[in-house]
């Protein structure tokens, strides 16, 4: 069954960084109607560790959800945009796993970068997101985990960072994942 992306792109005008996953999990796995909505996903814990030394900073433990207003306010302040590389997918095995997603329609990656004049870096979280983005922009060199490669688009220079997936299915402790993300955030957001 064909699924269309359920969320609007989060593209604040001051964004220096565009974070791209592949596609959200099925709605039955959401604890909130926004990016990284699965309570088992560690993305918002990673942000909490890096910026507040507290993996529960954006987590509403009692209600098993996230503090969405605080997340949005923080991302706006830091200049972080978020979307996904796929606009429409088919889940071949009814899971959220990249290996079970068939990308039918990629997102408008050119349009996103055009709408973010201050953006200098793109983070892809996960193998399929990295592949879709790299294929679209003709990026041959794959960045090392935690590293980046440079590319150009319409006379602008960008860095493409490859980060570990924030999914719990990716076998790495959240604190270790945060170390990878921290270095990139320091390079991009703290200039």
Short mmCIF file of N, CA and C in Angstrom, two decimals:
data_model
loop_
_atom_site.label_atom_id
_atom_site.label_comp_id
_atom_site.label_asym_id
_atom_site.label_seq_id
_atom_site.Cartn_x
_atom_site.Cartn_y
_atom_site.Cartn_z
N UNK A 1 0.83 -1.19 0.00
CA UNK A 1 0.00 0.00 0.00
C UNK A 1 0.88 1.26 0.00
N UNK A 2 0.55 2.19 -0.84
CA UNK A 2 1.31 3.43 -0.97
C UNK A 2 1.01 4.35 0.21
N UNK A 3 2.08 4.85 0.85
CA UNK A 3 1.92 5.80 1.96
C UNK A 3 2.57 7.12 1.58
N UNK A 4 1.88 8.22 1.88
CA UNK A 4 2.44 9.56 1.68
C UNK A 4 2.93 10.09 3.01
N UNK A 5 3.93 10.95 2.96
CA UNK A 5 4.51 11.49 4.18
C UNK A 5 3.45 12.23 4.99
N UNK A 6 3.35 11.93 6.31
CA UNK A 6 2.29 12.52 7.12
C UNK A 6 2.58 13.92 7.67
N UNK A 7 3.83 14.37 7.60
CA UNK A 7 4.18 15.64 8.22
C UNK A 7 4.61 16.67 7.18
N UNK A 8 4.40 17.93 7.53
CA UNK A 8 4.93 19.03 6.71
C UNK A 8 6.43 19.16 6.98
N UNK A 9 7.22 19.55 5.99
CA UNK A 9 8.63 19.80 6.26
C UNK A 9 8.79 20.89 7.32
N UNK A 10 9.74 20.71 8.22
CA UNK A 10 10.07 21.71 9.24
C UNK A 10 11.28 22.47 8.71
N UNK A 11 11.03 23.66 8.16
CA UNK A 11 12.09 24.39 7.46
C UNK A 11 12.19 25.84 7.98
N UNK A 12 12.68 26.03 9.21
CA UNK A 12 12.83 27.40 9.70
C UNK A 12 13.82 28.19 8.83
N UNK A 13 13.50 29.44 8.57
CA UNK A 13 14.32 30.26 7.67
C UNK A 13 15.75 30.44 8.10
N UNK A 14 16.04 30.26 9.40
CA UNK A 14 17.41 30.45 9.91
C UNK A 14 18.21 29.16 9.94
N UNK A 15 17.67 28.09 9.37
CA UNK A 15 18.32 26.77 9.50
C UNK A 15 19.70 26.73 8.85
N UNK A 16 20.67 26.24 9.63
CA UNK A 16 22.03 26.00 9.14
C UNK A 16 22.22 24.52 8.81
N UNK A 17 21.35 23.69 9.38
CA UNK A 17 21.46 22.24 9.24
C UNK A 17 20.10 21.68 8.83
N UNK A 18 20.11 20.78 7.83
CA UNK A 18 18.92 20.04 7.43
C UNK A 18 19.13 18.58 7.81
N UNK A 19 18.28 18.08 8.71
CA UNK A 19 18.34 16.67 9.12
C UNK A 19 17.33 15.88 8.31
N UNK A 20 17.81 14.80 7.69
CA UNK A 20 16.94 13.97 6.85
C UNK A 20 17.00 12.51 7.27
N UNK A 21 15.85 11.98 7.63
CA UNK A 21 15.73 10.54 7.80
C UNK A 21 15.19 9.96 6.50
N UNK A 22 14.62 8.77 6.56
CA UNK A 22 14.04 8.17 5.37
C UNK A 22 12.53 8.41 5.31
N UNK A 23 11.81 7.94 6.34
CA UNK A 23 10.35 8.05 6.35
C UNK A 23 9.88 7.68 7.75
N UNK A 24 8.79 8.31 8.25
CA UNK A 24 8.32 7.99 9.61
C UNK A 24 7.78 6.57 9.72
N UNK A 25 7.76 6.06 10.94
CA UNK A 25 7.14 4.75 11.16
C UNK A 25 5.63 4.86 10.97
N UNK A 26 4.97 3.72 10.94
CA UNK A 26 3.50 3.71 10.85
C UNK A 26 2.90 4.42 12.06
N UNK A 27 1.75 5.03 11.86
CA UNK A 27 1.12 5.85 12.91
C UNK A 27 0.91 5.09 14.21
N UNK A 28 0.68 3.80 14.15
CA UNK A 28 0.45 3.01 15.38
C UNK A 28 1.68 3.02 16.30
N UNK A 29 2.84 3.42 15.76
CA UNK A 29 4.08 3.46 16.55
C UNK A 29 4.38 4.86 17.10
N UNK A 30 3.53 5.82 16.82
CA UNK A 30 3.79 7.19 17.25
C UNK A 30 3.38 7.43 18.69
N UNK A 31 4.16 8.28 19.37
CA UNK A 31 3.72 8.80 20.67
C UNK A 31 3.41 10.30 20.53
N UNK A 32 3.69 10.85 19.35
CA UNK A 32 3.36 12.25 19.03
C UNK A 32 3.31 12.37 17.51
N UNK A 33 2.59 13.35 16.98
CA UNK A 33 2.46 13.49 15.52
C UNK A 33 3.54 14.39 14.92
N UNK A 34 4.80 13.96 15.05
CA UNK A 34 5.91 14.76 14.51
C UNK A 34 7.12 13.88 14.28
N UNK A 35 8.22 14.46 13.92
CA UNK A 35 9.42 13.70 13.55
C UNK A 35 9.98 12.88 14.71
N UNK A 36 10.52 11.71 14.36
CA UNK A 36 11.06 10.77 15.34
C UNK A 36 10.01 10.51 16.42
N UNK A 37 8.79 10.05 15.99
CA UNK A 37 7.66 9.95 16.90
C UNK A 37 7.60 8.67 17.73
N UNK A 38 8.44 7.69 17.41
CA UNK A 38 8.42 6.44 18.16
C UNK A 38 9.12 6.66 19.50
N UNK A 39 8.46 6.30 20.59
CA UNK A 39 9.05 6.54 21.92
C UNK A 39 10.36 5.76 22.09
N UNK A 40 10.54 4.72 21.29
CA UNK A 40 11.78 3.93 21.36
C UNK A 40 12.92 4.58 20.57
N UNK A 41 12.62 5.61 19.77
CA UNK A 41 13.67 6.27 19.00
C UNK A 41 14.42 7.23 19.92
N UNK A 42 15.73 7.32 19.73
CA UNK A 42 16.57 8.09 20.65
C UNK A 42 16.92 9.50 20.17
N UNK A 43 16.38 9.98 19.05
CA UNK A 43 16.82 11.29 18.54
C UNK A 43 16.68 12.39 19.58
N UNK A 44 15.53 12.47 20.25
CA UNK A 44 15.33 13.59 21.19
C UNK A 44 16.12 13.37 22.47
N UNK A 45 16.45 12.13 22.79
CA UNK A 45 17.36 11.86 23.92
C UNK A 45 18.78 12.31 23.56
N UNK A 46 19.18 12.09 22.30
CA UNK A 46 20.51 12.53 21.84
C UNK A 46 20.63 14.04 21.99
N UNK A 47 19.63 14.79 21.55
CA UNK A 47 19.65 16.25 21.71
C UNK A 47 19.73 16.63 23.19
N UNK A 48 18.98 15.92 24.04
CA UNK A 48 19.01 16.20 25.47
C UNK A 48 20.38 15.98 26.08
N UNK A 49 21.04 14.89 25.69
CA UNK A 49 22.39 14.60 26.20
C UNK A 49 23.36 15.69 25.77
N UNK A 50 23.33 16.06 24.52
CA UNK A 50 24.31 17.01 23.98
C UNK A 50 24.14 18.40 24.58
N UNK A 51 22.93 18.89 24.63
CA UNK A 51 22.73 20.29 25.01
C UNK A 51 22.36 20.52 26.47
N UNK A 52 21.87 19.47 27.15
CA UNK A 52 21.41 19.67 28.53
C UNK A 52 22.00 18.63 29.49
N UNK A 53 22.88 17.76 28.97
CA UNK A 53 23.48 16.71 29.78
C UNK A 53 22.40 15.87 30.48
N UNK A 54 21.28 15.68 29.78
CA UNK A 54 20.14 14.97 30.36
C UNK A 54 19.33 14.33 29.24
N UNK A 55 19.41 13.02 29.13
CA UNK A 55 18.72 12.36 28.02
C UNK A 55 17.20 12.45 28.13
N UNK A 56 16.70 12.86 29.29
CA UNK A 56 15.24 12.99 29.46
C UNK A 56 14.76 14.44 29.34
N UNK A 57 15.63 15.36 28.93
CA UNK A 57 15.26 16.77 28.86
C UNK A 57 14.00 16.99 28.01
N UNK A 58 13.91 16.32 26.86
CA UNK A 58 12.76 16.49 25.96
C UNK A 58 11.75 15.35 26.09
N UNK A 59 11.93 14.50 27.10
CA UNK A 59 11.09 13.31 27.26
C UNK A 59 10.08 13.54 28.39
N UNK A 60 8.82 13.26 28.09
CA UNK A 60 7.77 13.25 29.11
C UNK A 60 7.62 11.78 29.52
N UNK A 61 8.41 11.39 30.52
CA UNK A 61 8.49 9.98 30.92
C UNK A 61 7.12 9.47 31.40
N UNK A 62 6.44 10.28 32.19
CA UNK A 62 5.16 9.86 32.77
C UNK A 62 4.14 9.49 31.69
N UNK A 63 4.09 10.28 30.61
CA UNK A 63 3.11 10.05 29.56
C UNK A 63 3.69 9.30 28.35
N UNK A 64 4.93 8.88 28.47
CA UNK A 64 5.62 8.14 27.40
C UNK A 64 5.51 8.86 26.05
N UNK A 65 5.90 10.13 26.06
CA UNK A 65 5.91 10.93 24.85
C UNK A 65 7.05 11.94 24.96
N UNK A 66 7.08 12.88 24.03
CA UNK A 66 8.12 13.91 24.03
C UNK A 66 7.49 15.27 24.23
N UNK A 67 8.28 16.21 24.67
CA UNK A 67 7.83 17.60 24.87
C UNK A 67 7.97 18.35 23.55
N UNK A 68 6.96 18.19 22.71
CA UNK A 68 7.02 18.68 21.34
C UNK A 68 7.23 20.19 21.24
N UNK A 69 6.52 20.96 22.04
CA UNK A 69 6.69 22.42 21.98
C UNK A 69 8.12 22.82 22.31
N UNK A 70 8.70 22.18 23.32
CA UNK A 70 10.09 22.48 23.71
C UNK A 70 11.06 22.07 22.60
N UNK A 71 10.79 20.97 21.93
CA UNK A 71 11.64 20.51 20.82
C UNK A 71 11.60 21.53 19.69
N UNK A 72 10.39 21.94 19.30
CA UNK A 72 10.26 22.90 18.19
C UNK A 72 10.94 24.23 18.52
N UNK A 73 10.73 24.71 19.73
CA UNK A 73 11.35 25.98 20.14
C UNK A 73 12.87 25.86 20.10
N UNK A 74 13.38 24.75 20.58
CA UNK A 74 14.83 24.53 20.59
C UNK A 74 15.39 24.46 19.17
N UNK A 75 14.73 23.72 18.29
CA UNK A 75 15.20 23.58 16.91
C UNK A 75 15.16 24.92 16.18
N UNK A 76 14.15 25.71 16.46
CA UNK A 76 14.04 27.04 15.85
C UNK A 76 15.21 27.92 16.32
N UNK A 77 15.47 27.88 17.61
CA UNK A 77 16.56 28.67 18.19
C UNK A 77 17.92 28.26 17.62
N UNK A 78 18.14 26.95 17.46
CA UNK A 78 19.44 26.45 16.98
C UNK A 78 19.58 26.51 15.46
N UNK A 79 18.47 26.62 14.74
CA UNK A 79 18.54 26.64 13.28
C UNK A 79 18.66 25.26 12.67
N UNK A 80 17.73 24.38 13.06
CA UNK A 80 17.74 23.00 12.56
C UNK A 80 16.43 22.73 11.81
N UNK A 81 16.54 22.31 10.55
CA UNK A 81 15.40 21.92 9.72
C UNK A 81 15.32 20.39 9.71
N UNK A 82 14.11 19.87 9.52
CA UNK A 82 13.93 18.41 9.50
C UNK A 82 12.91 18.02 8.43
N UNK A 83 13.24 16.97 7.72
CA UNK A 83 12.27 16.29 6.87
C UNK A 83 12.82 14.90 6.59
N UNK A 84 12.35 14.28 5.55
CA UNK A 84 12.80 12.94 5.17
C UNK A 84 13.10 12.90 3.69
N UNK A 85 13.84 11.90 3.26
CA UNK A 85 14.24 11.80 1.86
C UNK A 85 13.15 11.19 0.99
N UNK A 86 12.14 10.56 1.60
CA UNK A 86 11.06 9.94 0.82
C UNK A 86 9.73 10.66 1.06
N UNK A 87 9.05 10.97 -0.02
CA UNK A 87 7.72 11.59 0.05
C UNK A 87 6.64 10.52 0.05
N UNK A 88 6.88 9.44 -0.72
CA UNK A 88 5.94 8.32 -0.77
C UNK A 88 6.73 7.01 -0.76
N UNK A 89 6.23 6.05 0.01
CA UNK A 89 6.88 4.75 0.12
C UNK A 89 5.85 3.63 0.10
N UNK A 90 6.37 2.43 -0.11
CA UNK A 90 5.60 1.21 0.12
C UNK A 90 6.39 0.41 1.16
N UNK A 91 5.71 0.00 2.22
CA UNK A 91 6.34 -0.85 3.24
C UNK A 91 6.22 -2.29 2.76
N UNK A 92 7.32 -2.90 2.38
CA UNK A 92 7.26 -4.25 1.82
C UNK A 92 6.97 -5.31 2.88
N UNK A 93 7.31 -5.01 4.15
CA UNK A 93 7.06 -5.98 5.22
C UNK A 93 6.36 -5.35 6.41
N UNK A 94 5.71 -4.21 6.20
CA UNK A 94 4.93 -3.56 7.26
C UNK A 94 5.77 -3.17 8.48
N UNK A 95 7.03 -2.79 8.24
CA UNK A 95 7.89 -2.32 9.33
C UNK A 95 8.38 -0.91 8.99
N UNK A 96 9.10 -0.30 9.94
CA UNK A 96 9.69 1.01 9.70
C UNK A 96 11.14 0.89 9.24
N UNK A 97 11.64 -0.31 9.16
CA UNK A 97 13.04 -0.53 8.81
C UNK A 97 13.32 -0.08 7.37
N UNK A 98 14.47 0.58 7.20
CA UNK A 98 14.86 1.04 5.86
C UNK A 98 14.88 -0.10 4.85
N UNK A 99 15.32 -1.27 5.28
CA UNK A 99 15.44 -2.39 4.33
C UNK A 99 14.08 -2.86 3.82
N UNK A 100 13.02 -2.47 4.54
CA UNK A 100 11.67 -2.85 4.13
C UNK A 100 10.89 -1.70 3.49
N UNK A 101 11.57 -0.61 3.15
CA UNK A 101 10.92 0.53 2.51
C UNK A 101 11.30 0.60 1.03
N UNK A 102 10.31 0.73 0.19
CA UNK A 102 10.55 0.98 -1.23
C UNK A 102 10.17 2.44 -1.48
N UNK A 103 11.15 3.26 -1.84
CA UNK A 103 10.89 4.67 -2.09
C UNK A 103 10.23 4.80 -3.46
N UNK A 104 8.99 5.29 -3.48
CA UNK A 104 8.23 5.47 -4.72
C UNK A 104 8.45 6.87 -5.25
N UNK A 105 8.42 7.85 -4.36
CA UNK A 105 8.67 9.25 -4.75
C UNK A 105 9.60 9.89 -3.74
N UNK A 106 10.81 10.27 -4.17
CA UNK A 106 11.71 10.99 -3.27
C UNK A 106 11.14 12.38 -2.96
N UNK A 107 11.59 12.95 -1.87
CA UNK A 107 11.18 14.31 -1.50
C UNK A 107 11.83 15.32 -2.43
N UNK A 108 11.33 16.55 -2.39
CA UNK A 108 11.89 17.63 -3.20
C UNK A 108 13.14 18.18 -2.50
N UNK A 109 14.23 17.46 -2.65
CA UNK A 109 15.48 17.82 -1.97
C UNK A 109 16.02 19.16 -2.47
N UNK A 110 15.93 19.39 -3.77
CA UNK A 110 16.38 20.68 -4.33
C UNK A 110 15.59 21.83 -3.72
N UNK A 111 14.28 21.67 -3.68
CA UNK A 111 13.41 22.71 -3.14
C UNK A 111 13.72 23.02 -1.68
N UNK A 112 14.00 21.98 -0.91
CA UNK A 112 14.33 22.19 0.50
C UNK A 112 15.60 23.02 0.64
N UNK A 113 16.65 22.63 -0.09
CA UNK A 113 17.91 23.38 0.02
C UNK A 113 17.74 24.82 -0.47
N UNK A 114 16.95 25.01 -1.51
CA UNK A 114 16.71 26.38 -2.01
C UNK A 114 15.99 27.23 -0.97
N UNK A 115 15.12 26.60 -0.18
CA UNK A 115 14.32 27.35 0.80
C UNK A 115 15.10 27.66 2.07
N UNK A 116 16.33 27.15 2.18
CA UNK A 116 17.16 27.34 3.38
C UNK A 116 18.46 28.05 3.01
N UNK A 117 18.41 29.38 2.86
CA UNK A 117 19.58 30.11 2.36
C UNK A 117 20.80 30.07 3.28
N UNK A 118 20.61 29.83 4.58
CA UNK A 118 21.74 29.79 5.52
C UNK A 118 22.27 28.38 5.74
N UNK A 119 21.63 27.40 5.13
CA UNK A 119 22.00 26.00 5.35
C UNK A 119 23.35 25.70 4.69
N UNK A 120 24.24 25.07 5.46
CA UNK A 120 25.55 24.67 4.95
C UNK A 120 25.81 23.18 5.13
N UNK A 121 24.88 22.48 5.80
CA UNK A 121 25.12 21.07 6.09
C UNK A 121 23.82 20.29 6.07
N UNK A 122 23.95 19.03 5.66
CA UNK A 122 22.84 18.09 5.66
C UNK A 122 23.29 16.87 6.45
N UNK A 123 22.43 16.41 7.33
CA UNK A 123 22.69 15.19 8.10
C UNK A 123 21.74 14.12 7.58
N UNK A 124 22.26 12.99 7.18
CA UNK A 124 21.39 11.87 6.85
C UNK A 124 21.55 10.82 7.94
N UNK A 125 20.43 10.42 8.52
CA UNK A 125 20.44 9.42 9.57
C UNK A 125 19.91 8.12 8.97
N UNK A 126 20.79 7.19 8.77
CA UNK A 126 20.39 5.91 8.20
C UNK A 126 20.93 5.70 6.80
N UNK A 127 21.09 4.45 6.45
CA UNK A 127 21.72 4.06 5.19
C UNK A 127 20.88 4.45 3.97
N UNK A 128 19.57 4.22 4.03
CA UNK A 128 18.73 4.50 2.86
C UNK A 128 18.63 6.01 2.63
N UNK A 129 18.48 6.79 3.70
CA UNK A 129 18.44 8.26 3.55
C UNK A 129 19.72 8.75 2.90
N UNK A 130 20.86 8.22 3.32
CA UNK A 130 22.16 8.61 2.74
C UNK A 130 22.20 8.25 1.26
N UNK A 131 21.71 7.05 0.93
CA UNK A 131 21.73 6.61 -0.47
C UNK A 131 20.83 7.48 -1.35
N UNK A 132 19.60 7.72 -0.90
CA UNK A 132 18.66 8.53 -1.69
C UNK A 132 19.24 9.92 -1.93
N UNK A 133 19.77 10.54 -0.87
CA UNK A 133 20.32 11.89 -0.98
C UNK A 133 21.55 11.89 -1.89
N UNK A 134 22.46 10.97 -1.67
CA UNK A 134 23.70 10.91 -2.46
C UNK A 134 23.42 10.64 -3.93
N UNK A 135 22.51 9.72 -4.21
CA UNK A 135 22.15 9.42 -5.60
C UNK A 135 21.58 10.66 -6.28
N UNK A 136 20.70 11.37 -5.58
CA UNK A 136 20.06 12.55 -6.16
C UNK A 136 21.08 13.62 -6.53
N UNK A 137 22.05 13.86 -5.66
CA UNK A 137 23.02 14.93 -5.90
C UNK A 137 24.31 14.43 -6.55
N UNK A 138 24.34 13.16 -6.96
CA UNK A 138 25.51 12.62 -7.64
C UNK A 138 26.74 12.58 -6.76
N UNK A 139 26.55 12.36 -5.47
CA UNK A 139 27.68 12.28 -4.52
C UNK A 139 28.19 10.85 -4.53
N UNK A 140 29.39 10.67 -5.06
CA UNK A 140 29.94 9.31 -5.22
C UNK A 140 30.58 8.81 -3.93
N UNK A 141 31.26 9.70 -3.22
CA UNK A 141 31.99 9.31 -2.02
C UNK A 141 31.03 9.23 -0.84
N UNK A 142 31.03 8.10 -0.16
CA UNK A 142 30.15 7.92 0.98
C UNK A 142 30.89 8.38 2.24
N UNK A 143 30.28 9.27 3.03
CA UNK A 143 30.98 9.71 4.24
C UNK A 143 31.14 8.57 5.24
N UNK A 144 32.23 8.61 5.98
CA UNK A 144 32.42 7.66 7.09
C UNK A 144 31.38 7.97 8.16
N UNK A 145 31.06 6.99 8.99
CA UNK A 145 30.13 7.23 10.09
C UNK A 145 30.68 8.36 10.96
N UNK A 146 29.89 9.39 11.14
CA UNK A 146 30.32 10.53 11.94
C UNK A 146 31.09 11.57 11.14
N UNK A 147 31.39 11.26 9.89
CA UNK A 147 32.16 12.18 9.05
C UNK A 147 31.29 12.86 8.01
N UNK A 148 31.95 13.56 7.11
CA UNK A 148 31.21 14.27 6.06
C UNK A 148 31.99 14.26 4.76
N UNK A 149 31.27 14.51 3.68
CA UNK A 149 31.87 14.79 2.38
C UNK A 149 31.27 16.12 1.92
N UNK A 150 31.99 16.81 1.08
CA UNK A 150 31.49 18.09 0.58
C UNK A 150 30.85 17.90 -0.78
N UNK A 151 29.83 18.71 -1.06
CA UNK A 151 29.20 18.70 -2.38
C UNK A 151 28.71 20.10 -2.67
N UNK A 152 28.42 20.34 -3.95
CA UNK A 152 27.91 21.65 -4.36
C UNK A 152 26.53 21.50 -4.97
N UNK A 153 25.73 22.52 -4.76
CA UNK A 153 24.40 22.59 -5.37
C UNK A 153 24.12 24.06 -5.66
N UNK A 154 23.90 24.37 -6.93
CA UNK A 154 23.60 25.74 -7.37
C UNK A 154 24.60 26.75 -6.79
N UNK A 155 25.88 26.45 -6.98
CA UNK A 155 26.98 27.32 -6.56
C UNK A 155 27.07 27.54 -5.06
N UNK A 156 26.48 26.65 -4.29
CA UNK A 156 26.61 26.69 -2.83
C UNK A 156 27.35 25.44 -2.40
N UNK A 157 28.22 25.59 -1.41
CA UNK A 157 28.95 24.45 -0.87
C UNK A 157 28.23 23.93 0.38
N UNK A 158 28.14 22.61 0.46
CA UNK A 158 27.49 21.94 1.58
C UNK A 158 28.39 20.81 2.09
N UNK A 159 28.13 20.42 3.32
CA UNK A 159 28.70 19.19 3.86
C UNK A 159 27.56 18.19 4.04
N UNK A 160 27.79 16.96 3.64
CA UNK A 160 26.85 15.87 3.90
C UNK A 160 27.44 15.02 5.02
N UNK A 161 26.78 15.04 6.18
CA UNK A 161 27.20 14.25 7.34
C UNK A 161 26.40 12.96 7.40
N UNK A 162 27.08 11.88 7.73
CA UNK A 162 26.40 10.60 7.93
C UNK A 162 26.49 10.25 9.41
N UNK A 163 25.35 10.12 10.03
CA UNK A 163 25.28 9.84 11.46
C UNK A 163 24.65 8.49 11.72
N UNK A 164 24.94 7.92 12.88
CA UNK A 164 24.28 6.66 13.22
C UNK A 164 22.77 6.86 13.35
N UNK A 165 22.02 5.86 12.99
CA UNK A 165 20.56 5.92 13.13
C UNK A 165 20.21 6.09 14.61
N UNK A 166 19.17 6.88 14.86
CA UNK A 166 18.71 7.07 16.24
C UNK A 166 17.76 5.95 16.67
N UNK A 167 17.47 5.02 15.77
CA UNK A 167 16.61 3.89 16.09
C UNK A 167 17.30 2.97 17.10
N UNK A 168 16.52 2.42 18.00
CA UNK A 168 17.07 1.45 18.96
C UNK A 168 17.52 0.18 18.24
N UNK A 169 17.00 -0.04 17.03
CA UNK A 169 17.41 -1.23 16.27
C UNK A 169 18.88 -1.12 15.86
N UNK A 170 19.40 0.11 15.81
CA UNK A 170 20.82 0.30 15.49
C UNK A 170 21.60 0.03 16.77
N UNK A 171 22.50 -0.96 16.74
CA UNK A 171 23.12 -1.46 17.97
C UNK A 171 24.26 -0.57 18.50
N UNK A 172 23.90 0.56 19.10
CA UNK A 172 24.89 1.45 19.70
C UNK A 172 24.19 2.19 20.84
N UNK A 173 24.87 2.33 21.96
CA UNK A 173 24.30 3.03 23.11
C UNK A 173 23.99 4.48 22.75
N UNK A 174 22.91 5.01 23.32
CA UNK A 174 22.50 6.38 23.01
C UNK A 174 23.62 7.38 23.34
N UNK A 175 24.36 7.14 24.39
CA UNK A 175 25.45 8.05 24.76
C UNK A 175 26.55 8.06 23.70
N UNK A 176 26.81 6.90 23.11
CA UNK A 176 27.82 6.80 22.05
C UNK A 176 27.32 7.51 20.78
N UNK A 177 26.04 7.32 20.46
CA UNK A 177 25.47 8.02 19.32
C UNK A 177 25.59 9.53 19.52
N UNK A 178 25.32 9.98 20.74
CA UNK A 178 25.38 11.41 21.05
C UNK A 178 26.79 11.97 20.80
N UNK A 179 27.82 11.17 21.05
CA UNK A 179 29.20 11.64 20.78
C UNK A 179 29.38 11.98 19.30
N UNK A 180 28.86 11.16 18.42
CA UNK A 180 28.94 11.44 16.98
C UNK A 180 28.21 12.74 16.63
N UNK A 181 26.98 12.85 17.14
CA UNK A 181 26.15 14.02 16.83
C UNK A 181 26.76 15.29 17.43
N UNK A 182 27.34 15.19 18.63
CA UNK A 182 27.89 16.37 19.31
C UNK A 182 28.96 17.05 18.46
N UNK A 183 29.86 16.26 17.90
CA UNK A 183 30.94 16.84 17.10
C UNK A 183 30.37 17.60 15.90
N UNK A 184 29.40 17.00 15.23
CA UNK A 184 28.80 17.65 14.08
C UNK A 184 28.06 18.92 14.48
N UNK A 185 27.27 18.86 15.56
CA UNK A 185 26.56 20.05 16.02
C UNK A 185 27.53 21.17 16.36
N UNK A 186 28.64 20.82 17.00
CA UNK A 186 29.65 21.84 17.32
C UNK A 186 30.20 22.48 16.06
N UNK A 187 30.44 21.69 15.02
CA UNK A 187 30.98 22.21 13.76
C UNK A 187 29.99 23.13 13.04
N UNK A 188 28.71 22.79 13.09
CA UNK A 188 27.71 23.48 12.28
C UNK A 188 26.94 24.55 13.06
N UNK A 189 26.41 24.17 14.22
CA UNK A 189 25.46 25.04 14.92
C UNK A 189 26.12 26.01 15.90
N UNK A 190 27.33 25.72 16.31
CA UNK A 190 27.94 26.54 17.36
C UNK A 190 28.99 27.50 16.83
N UNK A 191 28.99 27.74 15.54
CA UNK A 191 29.98 28.67 14.95
C UNK A 191 29.67 30.10 15.35
#
